[in-house]
Amino acid sequence: MKVSVLTVCRNSAATIKHTIDSFFAQNYAEKELVVVDGGSSDETLAIVRSYPQDEIRLISEPDSGMYDALNKGLRLYTGDAVGVLNSDDCFHDLTALGRISEGLEQADIVHGDLDFVEDHVSKRVVRRWRAAPKPAKGFRTGWMPAHPTFYVRRKVAETVGTFDLRLKVASDYDWMLRAVELHGFKAVITNHVLVDMMVGGASTRSLGSYIGHNFEALQSRRQWLRSGPIDYALVAKPVRKLGQFLSKAQRNSGPLV
């Protein structure tokens, strides 16, 4: 099974080398990296072009943001499965793609654990996301997978379609909701950290972006799940994330009392 990895970037010279190094370090051979650049003016393109090009597909042109770039990637990839590795994130270790492939041999979708790190040199973990099985009411309960660990078979990507460009920070949430809730594709968990995600992404860099993500997620649930103006998940989703911080505190300081 060939696994395609989509990386979108613009002026990512400070971080993208770590991202691409982690891709080439994978011990899984059937892989492809699709880099969609938004017209970088720094050294990003020079860095990408410094790697062997037989496993990289590169396009560089102006776009309308991250989700527009991801839609271009969905049109370009050639693999049997696809997922996203952000240009400031890394695969956790050299086994990640192999574990993803193993999961996709059993199901249409696989997702797993994620560590939020301060940087890719110290790898200091500031928050841990541990995958949980989908509850009976799924996204209505505040549950969601970690998108950077979310890989799907081609038939899933083709059925779900493109990212919704009307959503500025939660289109990945909306895409996963459609895959899991509307189309009912089978998902499995790999209980392994797949990705180290650098803190400060589009949905987490500030309180405003965090609130914006939650209300855009509500907009998605209202559209697809017929949620009301305010629903249970609007509260439950942030509460679930609180558990990630508490888990980190327990690992560092022992049991909380």
Coordinates of C-alpha atoms in Angstrom, one line a residue:
M1 CA 0.0 0.0 0.0
K2 CA 1.4 3.3 -1.1
V3 CA 0.8 6.1 1.5
S4 CA 0.8 9.7 0.4
V5 CA 1.7 12.5 2.8
L6 CA 0.4 16.0 2.1
T7 CA 2.5 18.9 3.4
V8 CA 1.4 22.5 2.8
C9 CA 3.7 25.4 3.5
R10 CA 4.4 29.0 2.9
N11 CA 7.7 30.6 4.2
S12 CA 8.3 27.5 6.4
A13 CA 12.1 27.5 6.2
A14 CA 12.5 27.5 9.9
T15 CA 10.7 24.2 10.4
I16 CA 10.2 22.2 7.1
K17 CA 13.6 20.5 7.2
H18 CA 12.5 18.7 10.4
T19 CA 9.3 17.7 8.7
I20 CA 10.9 16.3 5.5
D21 CA 13.7 14.6 7.5
S22 CA 11.1 12.7 9.5
F23 CA 9.4 11.6 6.2
F24 CA 12.6 10.3 4.7
A25 CA 13.5 8.5 8.0
Q26 CA 10.4 6.3 7.8
N27 CA 11.3 2.6 7.5
Y28 CA 8.2 2.1 5.3
A29 CA 9.2 2.1 1.6
E30 CA 5.9 2.7 -0.2
K31 CA 5.5 6.4 0.5
E32 CA 5.1 9.7 -1.3
L33 CA 5.5 13.3 -0.1
V34 CA 3.3 15.9 -1.8
V35 CA 4.5 19.4 -1.0
V36 CA 2.1 22.2 -1.8
D37 CA 3.8 25.6 -1.4
G38 CA 1.9 28.8 -1.4
G39 CA 4.6 30.8 -3.2
S40 CA 7.3 31.1 -0.5
S41 CA 9.7 34.0 -0.6
D42 CA 12.2 32.5 1.9
E43 CA 14.4 29.4 1.6
T44 CA 11.5 26.9 1.8
L45 CA 11.7 25.8 -1.9
A46 CA 15.5 25.5 -1.8
I47 CA 15.2 23.2 1.2
V48 CA 12.5 21.0 -0.4
R49 CA 14.5 20.8 -3.7
S50 CA 17.6 19.7 -1.8
Y51 CA 16.0 16.3 -1.1
P52 CA 15.8 13.3 -3.6
Q53 CA 12.9 14.2 -5.8
D54 CA 11.7 10.7 -6.7
E55 CA 9.6 10.6 -3.6
I56 CA 8.5 14.2 -3.5
R57 CA 5.9 15.9 -5.7
L58 CA 6.2 19.7 -5.5
I59 CA 3.9 22.5 -6.6
S60 CA 4.5 26.1 -5.8
E61 CA 1.9 28.8 -6.6
P62 CA -0.3 31.3 -4.7
D63 CA -3.3 29.9 -2.9
S64 CA -6.1 31.0 -0.6
G65 CA -4.8 29.4 2.5
M66 CA -4.0 26.1 4.1
Y67 CA -7.3 24.3 3.1
D68 CA -7.1 25.5 -0.5
A69 CA -3.6 24.1 -0.6
L70 CA -4.8 20.8 0.9
N71 CA -7.4 20.6 -1.8
K72 CA -4.7 20.9 -4.4
G73 CA -2.8 18.1 -2.6
L74 CA -5.9 15.9 -2.8
R75 CA -5.9 16.3 -6.5
L76 CA -2.2 15.5 -6.9
Y77 CA -1.4 12.5 -4.7
T78 CA -1.0 9.1 -6.3
G79 CA -1.1 6.7 -3.3
D80 CA -3.6 4.2 -2.1
A81 CA -4.0 6.2 1.2
V82 CA -3.4 9.8 2.2
G83 CA -3.0 12.0 5.3
V84 CA -1.5 15.3 6.3
L85 CA 1.8 16.2 7.9
N86 CA 2.0 20.0 8.6
S87 CA 5.2 21.9 7.7
D88 CA 6.0 22.5 11.4
D89 CA 5.2 18.9 12.5
C90 CA 7.2 15.6 12.4
F91 CA 6.5 11.9 12.5
H92 CA 7.2 10.8 16.0
D93 CA 9.6 8.0 15.0
L94 CA 10.6 5.9 12.0
T95 CA 7.8 3.4 12.4
A96 CA 4.8 5.8 12.0
L97 CA 4.0 5.2 8.4
G98 CA 4.4 1.5 8.8
R99 CA 1.9 1.5 11.7
I100 CA -0.5 3.7 9.6
S101 CA -0.3 1.1 6.8
E102 CA -1.0 -1.7 9.2
G103 CA -4.1 0.0 10.5
L104 CA -5.4 0.7 6.9
E105 CA -5.1 -3.0 6.2
Q106 CA -7.9 -3.5 8.7
A107 CA -10.1 -0.5 8.1
D108 CA -10.8 2.5 5.9
I109 CA -9.4 5.0 8.4
V110 CA -6.7 4.9 11.0
H111 CA -5.7 7.5 13.7
G112 CA -3.5 7.5 16.8
D113 CA -1.7 9.4 19.5
L114 CA -0.1 12.8 19.2
D115 CA 2.4 14.8 21.3
F116 CA 2.4 18.6 21.3
V117 CA 6.0 19.6 21.6
E118 CA 7.7 23.0 22.2
D119 CA 10.1 22.4 19.4
H120 CA 11.7 19.6 17.4
V121 CA 15.1 19.9 19.0
S122 CA 14.3 19.6 22.7
K123 CA 11.1 17.6 22.0
R124 CA 9.8 18.9 25.3
V125 CA 6.2 17.7 25.5
V126 CA 3.7 20.3 26.6
R127 CA 0.5 18.3 26.0
R128 CA -0.5 14.8 25.1
W129 CA -3.4 13.7 22.9
R130 CA -4.3 10.0 23.3
A131 CA -6.7 8.5 20.8
A132 CA -10.0 7.1 22.1
P133 CA -12.5 4.8 20.5
K134 CA -15.5 6.6 18.9
P135 CA -18.4 6.7 21.4
A136 CA -21.9 5.9 20.3
K137 CA -22.8 9.5 19.4
G138 CA -19.4 10.4 18.1
F139 CA -18.7 14.0 17.3
R140 CA -21.9 15.0 19.2
T141 CA -20.1 14.1 22.5
G142 CA -17.0 16.3 21.9
W143 CA -15.0 13.4 20.6
M144 CA -12.7 13.8 17.6
P145 CA -9.5 12.2 16.3
A146 CA -6.3 14.2 16.0
H147 CA -6.2 15.3 12.4
P148 CA -2.4 15.1 12.0
T149 CA -2.7 11.3 12.7
F150 CA -5.8 10.8 10.5
Y151 CA -5.0 8.7 7.4
V152 CA -7.6 7.3 5.0
R153 CA -7.9 5.0 2.1
R154 CA -8.3 6.6 -1.3
K155 CA -12.0 5.7 -1.5
V156 CA -12.6 7.7 1.7
A157 CA -10.9 10.8 0.3
E158 CA -12.8 10.5 -2.9
T159 CA -16.1 10.1 -1.2
V160 CA -15.7 12.9 1.4
G161 CA -14.3 15.3 -1.2
T162 CA -12.6 18.7 -0.6
F163 CA -12.0 20.8 2.5
D164 CA -14.7 23.5 3.0
L165 CA -13.0 26.8 2.3
R166 CA -15.7 28.7 4.2
L167 CA -14.2 27.4 7.4
K168 CA -10.9 29.1 8.3
V169 CA -9.6 27.0 11.2
A170 CA -11.9 24.0 11.5
S171 CA -12.2 22.6 8.0
D172 CA -10.1 19.6 9.0
Y173 CA -12.6 18.9 11.8
D174 CA -15.4 19.2 9.3
W175 CA -13.7 16.8 6.9
M176 CA -13.2 14.1 9.6
L177 CA -16.8 14.5 10.8
R178 CA -18.0 13.9 7.2
A179 CA -15.8 10.8 6.9
V180 CA -16.8 9.3 10.2
E181 CA -20.4 10.4 10.8
L182 CA -21.9 10.9 7.4
H183 CA -20.3 8.1 5.4
G184 CA -19.7 5.6 8.3
F185 CA -16.3 4.5 7.2
K186 CA -14.7 2.0 9.6
A187 CA -11.9 3.5 11.7
V188 CA -9.3 1.8 13.9
I189 CA -6.8 3.2 16.4
T190 CA -3.1 2.6 16.6
N191 CA -2.1 3.1 20.2
H192 CA 1.2 4.7 19.3
V193 CA 2.4 8.3 19.1
L194 CA 2.4 9.0 15.3
V195 CA 3.2 12.7 15.2
D196 CA 5.0 15.4 17.2
M197 CA 3.0 18.6 16.6
M198 CA 4.6 21.9 17.4
V199 CA 2.5 24.2 19.5
G200 CA 1.1 27.3 17.9
G201 CA -0.8 25.9 15.0
A202 CA -3.7 27.7 13.2
S203 CA -6.3 26.5 15.7
T204 CA -4.2 26.7 18.9
R205 CA -1.9 29.8 18.6
S206 CA -4.2 32.1 20.6
L207 CA -7.3 32.2 22.7
G208 CA -9.1 33.8 19.8
S209 CA -8.2 31.1 17.3
Y210 CA -9.1 28.4 19.8
I211 CA -12.6 30.0 20.4
G212 CA -13.0 30.4 16.6
H213 CA -12.2 26.7 16.1
N214 CA -14.8 25.7 18.6
F215 CA -17.6 27.8 17.0
E216 CA -16.6 26.7 13.5
A217 CA -16.8 23.1 14.7
L218 CA -20.3 23.9 16.0
Q219 CA -21.2 25.3 12.6
S220 CA -20.1 22.0 11.0
R221 CA -22.2 20.0 13.5
R222 CA -25.2 22.2 12.8
Q223 CA -24.9 21.6 9.1
W224 CA -24.3 17.9 9.1
L225 CA -25.6 16.6 12.4
R226 CA -28.6 19.0 12.9
S227 CA -27.2 20.3 16.2
G228 CA -29.0 23.3 17.8
P229 CA -27.6 26.8 18.1
I230 CA -25.7 25.5 21.2
D231 CA -24.9 21.8 21.7
Y232 CA -23.4 19.5 24.2
A233 CA -20.1 19.1 22.2
L234 CA -19.5 22.9 22.4
V235 CA -18.7 22.4 26.2
A236 CA -17.6 18.7 26.1
K237 CA -14.9 19.2 23.4
P238 CA -12.9 21.7 25.5
V239 CA -13.4 19.6 28.6
R240 CA -11.9 16.5 26.8
K241 CA -8.8 18.6 25.9
L242 CA -8.4 19.6 29.6
G243 CA -7.8 15.9 30.2
Q244 CA -4.8 16.0 27.9
F245 CA -3.1 18.7 30.1
L246 CA -3.9 16.8 33.3
S247 CA -2.4 13.6 31.8
K248 CA 0.8 15.5 31.1
A249 CA 0.9 16.9 34.7
Q250 CA 0.4 13.4 36.1
R251 CA 3.3 12.1 34.1
N252 CA 5.6 14.9 35.2
S253 CA 4.6 15.3 38.8
G254 CA 3.0 12.0 39.9
P255 CA -0.7 11.5 40.9
L256 CA -2.8 14.6 41.3
V257 CA -4.5 14.9 44.7

